[in-house]
mmCIF file of C-alpha atoms in Angstrom:
data_model
loop_
_atom_site.group_PDB
_atom_site.id
_atom_site.type_symbol
_atom_site.label_atom_id
_atom_site.label_comp_id
_atom_site.label_asym_id
_atom_site.label_seq_id
_atom_site.Cartn_x
_atom_site.Cartn_y
_atom_site.Cartn_z
ATOM 1 C CA UNK T 1456 -1.874 -19.580 -36.506
ATOM 2 C CA UNK T 1457 -2.417 -15.941 -37.405
ATOM 3 C CA UNK T 1458 -6.198 -16.310 -37.227
ATOM 4 C CA UNK T 1459 -5.914 -18.069 -33.886
ATOM 5 C CA UNK T 1460 -3.820 -15.232 -32.456
ATOM 6 C CA UNK T 1461 -6.263 -12.666 -33.845
ATOM 7 C CA UNK T 1462 -9.158 -14.498 -32.204
ATOM 8 C CA UNK T 1463 -7.227 -14.676 -28.943
ATOM 9 C CA UNK T 1464 -6.546 -10.939 -29.058
ATOM 10 C CA UNK T 1465 -10.217 -10.217 -29.775
ATOM 11 C CA UNK T 1466 -11.344 -12.323 -26.824
ATOM 12 C CA UNK T 1467 -8.851 -10.626 -24.514
ATOM 13 C CA UNK T 1468 -10.022 -7.157 -25.559
ATOM 14 C CA UNK T 1469 -13.650 -8.183 -25.106
ATOM 15 C CA UNK T 1470 -12.861 -9.498 -21.639
ATOM 16 C CA UNK T 1471 -11.158 -6.229 -20.705
ATOM 17 C CA UNK T 1472 -13.507 -3.683 -22.248
ATOM 18 C CA UNK T 1473 -16.915 -5.339 -22.500
ATOM 19 C CA UNK T 1474 -17.842 -4.464 -18.872
ATOM 20 C CA UNK T 1475 -16.996 -0.811 -19.577
ATOM 21 C CA UNK T 1476 -19.095 -0.863 -22.740
ATOM 22 C CA UNK T 1477 -22.006 -2.366 -20.798
ATOM 23 C CA UNK T 1478 -21.823 0.423 -18.207
ATOM 24 C CA UNK T 1479 -21.717 3.042 -20.960
ATOM 25 C CA UNK T 1480 -24.746 1.496 -22.664
ATOM 26 C CA UNK T 1481 -26.746 1.321 -19.424
ATOM 27 C CA UNK T 1482 -26.024 4.998 -18.729
ATOM 28 C CA UNK T 1483 -28.305 5.777 -21.693
ATOM 29 C CA UNK T 1484 -30.960 3.276 -20.628
ATOM 30 C CA UNK T 1485 -34.384 4.685 -19.814
ATOM 31 C CA UNK T 1486 -35.012 1.965 -17.235
ATOM 32 C CA UNK T 1487 -34.054 2.830 -13.665
ATOM 33 C CA UNK T 1488 -33.445 -0.753 -12.579
ATOM 34 C CA UNK T 1489 -32.119 -3.879 -14.245
ATOM 35 C CA UNK T 1490 -30.124 -4.387 -17.399
ATOM 36 C CA UNK T 1491 -33.009 -4.578 -19.856
ATOM 37 C CA UNK T 1492 -32.731 -1.739 -22.383
ATOM 38 C CA UNK T 1493 -36.134 -0.031 -22.632
ATOM 39 C CA UNK T 1494 -35.200 3.153 -24.480
ATOM 40 C CA UNK T 1495 -32.541 5.795 -25.075
ATOM 41 C CA UNK T 1496 -32.361 8.804 -22.736
ATOM 42 C CA UNK T 1497 -29.986 11.489 -21.475
ATOM 43 C CA UNK T 1498 -31.944 12.110 -18.285
ATOM 44 C CA UNK T 1499 -29.343 10.445 -16.076
ATOM 45 C CA UNK T 1500 -26.627 12.779 -17.350
ATOM 46 C CA UNK T 1501 -28.900 15.793 -16.797
ATOM 47 C CA UNK T 1502 -29.661 14.628 -13.253
ATOM 48 C CA UNK T 1503 -25.972 14.095 -12.673
ATOM 49 C CA UNK T 1504 -24.995 17.639 -13.620
ATOM 50 C CA UNK T 1505 -27.843 19.083 -11.577
ATOM 51 C CA UNK T 1506 -26.732 17.314 -8.394
ATOM 52 C CA UNK T 1507 -24.724 19.802 -6.247
ATOM 53 C CA UNK T 1508 -23.012 16.995 -4.311
ATOM 54 C CA UNK T 1509 -21.682 15.445 -7.502
ATOM 55 C CA UNK T 1510 -20.361 18.824 -8.628
ATOM 56 C CA UNK T 1511 -18.601 19.245 -5.279
ATOM 57 C CA UNK T 1512 -17.025 15.804 -5.502
ATOM 58 C CA UNK T 1513 -16.020 16.496 -9.097
ATOM 59 C CA UNK T 1514 -14.293 19.710 -7.986
ATOM 60 C CA UNK T 1515 -12.490 17.834 -5.197
ATOM 61 C CA UNK T 1516 -11.330 15.264 -7.738
ATOM 62 C CA UNK T 1517 -9.955 17.953 -10.049
ATOM 63 C CA UNK T 1518 -8.219 19.811 -7.203
ATOM 64 C CA UNK T 1519 -6.516 16.625 -6.017
ATOM 65 C CA UNK T 1520 -5.619 15.468 -9.535
ATOM 66 C CA UNK T 1521 -4.168 18.713 -10.893
ATOM 67 C CA UNK T 1522 -2.373 19.749 -7.689
ATOM 68 C CA UNK T 1523 -0.739 16.363 -7.162
ATOM 69 C CA UNK T 1524 0.115 16.120 -10.859
ATOM 70 C CA UNK T 1525 1.813 19.518 -10.871
ATOM 71 C CA UNK T 1526 3.933 18.728 -7.805
ATOM 72 C CA UNK T 1527 4.790 15.182 -8.894
ATOM 73 C CA UNK T 1528 5.727 16.334 -12.404
ATOM 74 C CA UNK T 1529 8.207 18.890 -11.073
ATOM 75 C CA UNK T 1530 9.698 16.478 -8.552
ATOM 76 C CA UNK T 1531 9.738 13.535 -10.966
ATOM 77 C CA UNK T 1532 11.374 15.534 -13.764
ATOM 78 C CA UNK T 1533 14.137 16.818 -11.495
ATOM 79 C CA UNK T 1534 14.682 13.346 -10.046
ATOM 80 C CA UNK T 1535 14.904 11.807 -13.515
ATOM 81 C CA UNK T 1536 17.390 14.474 -14.582
ATOM 82 C CA UNK T 1537 19.564 13.762 -11.565
ATOM 83 C CA UNK T 1538 19.494 9.999 -12.121
ATOM 84 C CA UNK T 1539 20.389 10.265 -15.816
ATOM 85 C CA UNK T 1540 22.844 13.151 -15.975
ATOM 86 C CA UNK T 1541 24.812 12.717 -12.742
ATOM 87 C CA UNK T 1542 26.906 9.912 -11.291
ATOM 88 C CA UNK T 1543 26.804 9.390 -7.529
ATOM 89 C CA UNK T 1544 26.945 6.604 -4.986
ATOM 90 C CA UNK T 1545 23.687 4.685 -4.665
ATOM 91 C CA UNK T 1546 22.261 5.843 -8.000
ATOM 92 C CA UNK T 1547 21.377 2.303 -9.078
ATOM 93 C CA UNK T 1548 19.692 1.575 -5.756
ATOM 94 C CA UNK T 1549 17.611 4.761 -6.002
ATOM 95 C CA UNK T 1550 16.554 3.805 -9.513
ATOM 96 C CA UNK T 1551 15.472 0.412 -8.208
ATOM 97 C CA UNK T 1552 13.428 2.060 -5.440
ATOM 98 C CA UNK T 1553 11.354 3.860 -8.072
ATOM 99 C CA UNK T 1554 9.679 0.587 -8.997
ATOM 100 C CA UNK T 1555 8.414 -0.095 -5.475
ATOM 101 C CA UNK T 1556 5.452 2.370 -5.605
ATOM 102 C CA UNK T 1557 4.608 0.921 -9.026
ATOM 103 C CA UNK T 1558 4.437 -2.731 -7.973
ATOM 104 C CA UNK T 1559 3.386 -2.489 -4.310
ATOM 105 C CA UNK T 1560 -0.333 -3.249 -3.745
ATOM 106 C CA UNK T 1561 -2.444 -0.125 -3.394
ATOM 107 C CA UNK T 1562 -3.969 -1.317 -0.143
ATOM 108 C CA UNK T 1563 -0.504 -1.633 1.405
ATOM 109 C CA UNK T 1564 0.385 1.895 0.329
ATOM 110 C CA UNK T 1565 -2.948 3.202 1.589
ATOM 111 C CA UNK T 1566 -2.557 1.643 5.029
ATOM 112 C CA UNK T 1567 1.070 2.807 5.230
ATOM 113 C CA UNK T 1568 0.094 6.389 4.427
ATOM 114 C CA UNK T 1569 -2.738 6.293 6.953
ATOM 115 C CA UNK T 1570 -0.341 5.156 9.676
ATOM 116 C CA UNK T 1571 2.201 7.769 8.610
ATOM 117 C CA UNK T 1572 -0.324 10.604 8.808
ATOM 118 C CA UNK T 1573 -1.598 9.341 12.165
ATOM 119 C CA UNK T 1574 1.970 9.188 13.480
ATOM 120 C CA UNK T 1575 2.714 12.688 12.178
ATOM 121 C CA UNK T 1576 -0.476 14.045 13.756
ATOM 122 C CA UNK T 1577 0.348 12.590 17.172
ATOM 123 C CA UNK T 1578 3.967 13.744 17.284
ATOM 124 C CA UNK T 1579 4.121 16.789 15.017
ATOM 125 C CA UNK T 1580 0.599 18.149 15.114
ATOM 126 C CA UNK T 1581 0.014 17.342 11.435
ATOM 127 C CA UNK T 1582 -3.495 18.290 10.201
ATOM 128 C CA UNK T 1583 -6.227 15.674 10.226
ATOM 129 C CA UNK T 1584 -7.185 13.733 7.131
ATOM 130 C CA UNK T 1585 -8.377 16.134 4.429
ATOM 131 C CA UNK T 1586 -7.800 17.004 0.780
ATOM 132 C CA UNK T 1587 -4.200 17.826 1.739
ATOM 133 C CA UNK T 1588 -3.501 14.273 2.880
ATOM 134 C CA UNK T 1589 -5.174 12.900 -0.248
ATOM 135 C CA UNK T 1590 -2.928 15.099 -2.401
ATOM 136 C CA UNK T 1591 0.179 13.987 -0.513
ATOM 137 C CA UNK T 1592 -0.893 10.366 -0.866
ATOM 138 C CA UNK T 1593 -1.312 10.702 -4.614
ATOM 139 C CA UNK T 1594 2.066 12.398 -4.973
ATOM 140 C CA UNK T 1595 3.788 9.410 -3.358
ATOM 141 C CA UNK T 1596 2.926 7.090 -6.243
ATOM 142 C CA UNK T 1597 2.726 9.672 -9.029
ATOM 143 C CA UNK T 1598 6.361 10.736 -8.622
ATOM 144 C CA UNK T 1599 7.566 7.230 -9.450
ATOM 145 C CA UNK T 1600 5.553 7.028 -12.677
ATOM 146 C CA UNK T 1601 6.615 10.501 -13.817
ATOM 147 C CA UNK T 1602 10.269 9.787 -13.065
ATOM 148 C CA UNK T 1603 10.270 6.519 -15.001
ATOM 149 C CA UNK T 1604 8.636 8.094 -18.062
ATOM 150 C CA UNK T 1605 10.886 11.170 -18.093
ATOM 151 C CA UNK T 1606 13.959 9.047 -17.406
ATOM 152 C CA UNK T 1607 13.257 6.881 -20.447
ATOM 153 C CA UNK T 1608 12.996 10.038 -22.554
ATOM 154 C CA UNK T 1609 16.233 11.531 -21.207
ATOM 155 C CA UNK T 1610 18.115 8.313 -21.940
ATOM 156 C CA UNK T 1611 17.320 8.835 -25.630
ATOM 157 C CA UNK T 1612 18.763 12.349 -25.727
ATOM 158 C CA UNK T 1613 22.290 12.999 -26.926
ATOM 159 C CA UNK T 1614 24.369 14.504 -24.069
ATOM 160 C CA UNK T 1615 26.506 16.227 -26.710
ATOM 161 C CA UNK T 1616 23.705 18.743 -27.267
ATOM 162 C CA UNK T 1617 23.909 19.893 -23.659
ATOM 163 C CA UNK T 1618 27.702 19.933 -23.795
ATOM 164 C CA UNK T 1619 27.551 22.095 -26.929
ATOM 165 C CA UNK T 1620 25.256 24.555 -25.154
ATOM 166 C CA UNK T 1621 27.641 24.791 -22.212
ATOM 167 C CA UNK T 1622 30.593 25.259 -24.572
ATOM 168 C CA UNK T 1623 28.738 28.202 -26.124
ATOM 169 C CA UNK T 1624 28.458 29.873 -22.717
ATOM 170 C CA UNK T 1625 25.106 28.631 -21.431
ATOM 171 C CA UNK T 1626 24.935 28.085 -17.698
ATOM 172 C CA UNK T 1627 23.337 25.096 -16.000
ATOM 173 C CA UNK T 1628 19.853 26.604 -15.682
ATOM 174 C CA UNK T 1629 19.966 28.023 -19.201
ATOM 175 C CA UNK T 1630 21.002 24.657 -20.611
ATOM 176 C CA UNK T 1631 18.124 22.992 -18.805
ATOM 177 C CA UNK T 1632 15.485 25.547 -19.850
ATOM 178 C CA UNK T 1633 16.525 26.024 -23.487
ATOM 179 C CA UNK T 1634 17.987 22.625 -24.434
ATOM 180 C CA UNK T 1635 17.158 19.771 -22.069
ATOM 181 C CA UNK T 1636 13.572 20.658 -21.199
ATOM 182 C CA UNK T 1637 12.358 21.293 -24.772
ATOM 183 C CA UNK T 1638 13.862 17.999 -25.934
ATOM 184 C CA UNK T 1639 12.456 16.094 -22.962
ATOM 185 C CA UNK T 1640 9.093 17.869 -23.053
ATOM 186 C CA UNK T 1641 7.143 15.021 -24.734
ATOM 187 C CA UNK T 1642 8.254 12.690 -21.940
ATOM 188 C CA UNK T 1643 7.438 15.271 -19.269
ATOM 189 C CA UNK T 1644 3.980 15.853 -20.723
ATOM 190 C CA UNK T 1645 3.347 12.122 -21.084
ATOM 191 C CA UNK T 1646 4.405 11.515 -17.484
ATOM 192 C CA UNK T 1647 2.171 14.335 -16.261
ATOM 193 C CA UNK T 1648 -0.850 13.020 -18.160
ATOM 194 C CA UNK T 1649 -0.209 9.505 -16.870
ATOM 195 C CA UNK T 1650 -0.029 10.843 -13.313
ATOM 196 C CA UNK T 1651 -3.236 12.807 -13.874
ATOM 197 C CA UNK T 1652 -5.014 9.694 -15.131
ATOM 198 C CA UNK T 1653 -3.844 7.637 -12.154
ATOM 199 C CA UNK T 1654 -5.075 10.306 -9.758
ATOM 200 C CA UNK T 1655 -8.499 10.557 -11.390
ATOM 201 C CA UNK T 1656 -8.968 6.775 -11.155
ATOM 202 C CA UNK T 1657 -7.470 6.169 -7.734
ATOM 203 C CA UNK T 1658 -9.744 4.754 -5.063
ATOM 204 C CA UNK T 1659 -7.707 2.727 -2.566
ATOM 205 C CA UNK T 1660 -5.150 5.373 -1.544
ATOM 206 C CA UNK T 1661 -7.870 8.022 -1.499
ATOM 207 C CA UNK T 1662 -10.075 5.807 0.666
ATOM 208 C CA UNK T 1663 -7.401 5.531 3.359
ATOM 209 C CA UNK T 1664 -6.214 9.150 3.273
ATOM 210 C CA UNK T 1665 -9.467 11.092 2.812
ATOM 211 C CA UNK T 1666 -11.221 12.767 5.698
ATOM 212 C CA UNK T 1667 -14.506 14.670 6.100
ATOM 213 C CA UNK T 1668 -15.153 16.950 3.145
ATOM 214 C CA UNK T 1669 -12.544 15.192 0.996
ATOM 215 C CA UNK T 1670 -14.842 12.893 -0.983
ATOM 216 C CA UNK T 1671 -13.844 12.338 -4.610
ATOM 217 C CA UNK T 1672 -15.773 10.784 -7.485
ATOM 218 C CA UNK T 1673 -14.347 7.241 -7.033
ATOM 219 C CA UNK T 1674 -15.323 7.341 -3.349
ATOM 220 C CA UNK T 1675 -18.793 8.610 -4.262
ATOM 221 C CA UNK T 1676 -19.249 5.831 -6.813
ATOM 222 C CA UNK T 1677 -18.213 3.232 -4.238
ATOM 223 C CA UNK T 1678 -20.635 4.537 -1.609
ATOM 224 C CA UNK T 1679 -23.456 4.778 -4.175
ATOM 225 C CA UNK T 1680 -22.971 1.199 -5.355
ATOM 226 C CA UNK T 1681 -23.392 -0.090 -1.795
ATOM 227 C CA UNK T 1682 -26.878 1.449 -1.749
ATOM 228 C CA UNK T 1683 -27.798 -0.015 -5.126
ATOM 229 C CA UNK T 1684 -26.548 0.613 -8.631
ATOM 230 C CA UNK T 1685 -28.462 3.422 -10.345
ATOM 231 C CA UNK T 1686 -28.166 4.818 -13.876
ATOM 232 C CA UNK T 1687 -26.595 7.969 -12.380
ATOM 233 C CA UNK T 1688 -23.687 5.827 -11.229
ATOM 234 C CA UNK T 1689 -23.435 4.375 -14.723
ATOM 235 C CA UNK T 1690 -23.343 7.872 -16.213
ATOM 236 C CA UNK T 1691 -20.749 9.085 -13.726
ATOM 237 C CA UNK T 1692 -18.596 6.005 -14.299
ATOM 238 C CA UNK T 1693 -18.799 6.507 -18.058
ATOM 239 C CA UNK T 1694 -17.704 10.137 -17.783
ATOM 240 C CA UNK T 1695 -14.836 9.241 -15.457
ATOM 241 C CA UNK T 1696 -13.617 6.455 -17.746
ATOM 242 C CA UNK T 1697 -13.895 8.726 -20.782
ATOM 243 C CA UNK T 1698 -11.925 11.491 -19.076
ATOM 244 C CA UNK T 1699 -9.201 9.077 -17.987
ATOM 245 C CA UNK T 1700 -9.037 7.486 -21.433
ATOM 246 C CA UNK T 1701 -8.642 10.910 -23.047
ATOM 247 C CA UNK T 1702 -5.681 11.883 -20.866
ATOM 248 C CA UNK T 1703 -4.114 8.448 -21.231
ATOM 249 C CA UNK T 1704 -4.387 8.566 -25.030
ATOM 250 C CA UNK T 1705 -2.956 12.074 -25.087
ATOM 251 C CA UNK T 1706 -0.036 10.986 -22.933
ATOM 252 C CA UNK T 1707 0.627 7.993 -25.174
ATOM 253 C CA UNK T 1708 0.577 10.203 -28.266
ATOM 254 C CA UNK T 1709 3.082 12.594 -26.712
ATOM 255 C CA UNK T 1710 5.370 9.768 -25.596
ATOM 256 C CA UNK T 1711 5.460 8.436 -29.183
ATOM 257 C CA UNK T 1712 6.749 11.705 -30.607
ATOM 258 C CA UNK T 1713 10.203 11.488 -32.104
ATOM 259 C CA UNK T 1714 13.083 13.554 -30.874
#
């Protein structure tokens, strides 16, 4: 039975990660077309870094990812603190609502945000689709993930530590900065890195909320594939997957830290 389960796990991992490994291998392939490996080369990575459009799209991706992550981390941490440390009417319902952005299909969220921005532009003079709307779109789903991660960390903390700080004369902000935040920091960092990873990989929400001049790497990869898959796309996909995997692994390591 144990060998059967091990074989099953191996097959599942191969099914999940073999396509990514194939893309990574083809990014070093000397051949421009096809999947036949004719030789090892780094020319596609050199061409990638020498392309000014790719560098622009990479900068747009970083601006969207880090800005939305910063805002969503602050909002998500404060929301998690309020849900865990305070009792108020509707708290359970608000906690339940956090799972909606997590489980709702991305295409539904993308279309909803597009309609929302169009409605706001018609009635309130909201700016047209740009990097700002992409950032706002990413924040809408990042906040939920950050809140859930930080909330799980806060539930493990002993409230007596905060009560002891207040008994010693610490005010609310001092208790938060010197007691609560340091103890919850691994969860905050893990939530931020998870949000950053989701932003780097996001395509659907970005597709519906991006305007002229707001192209990101996932959008560039999608448009390039429609014209034919080239080794440059393989190289860019490999770098994007590697960057996302790094932040995801770092977030997992931080979330596993003991209190």
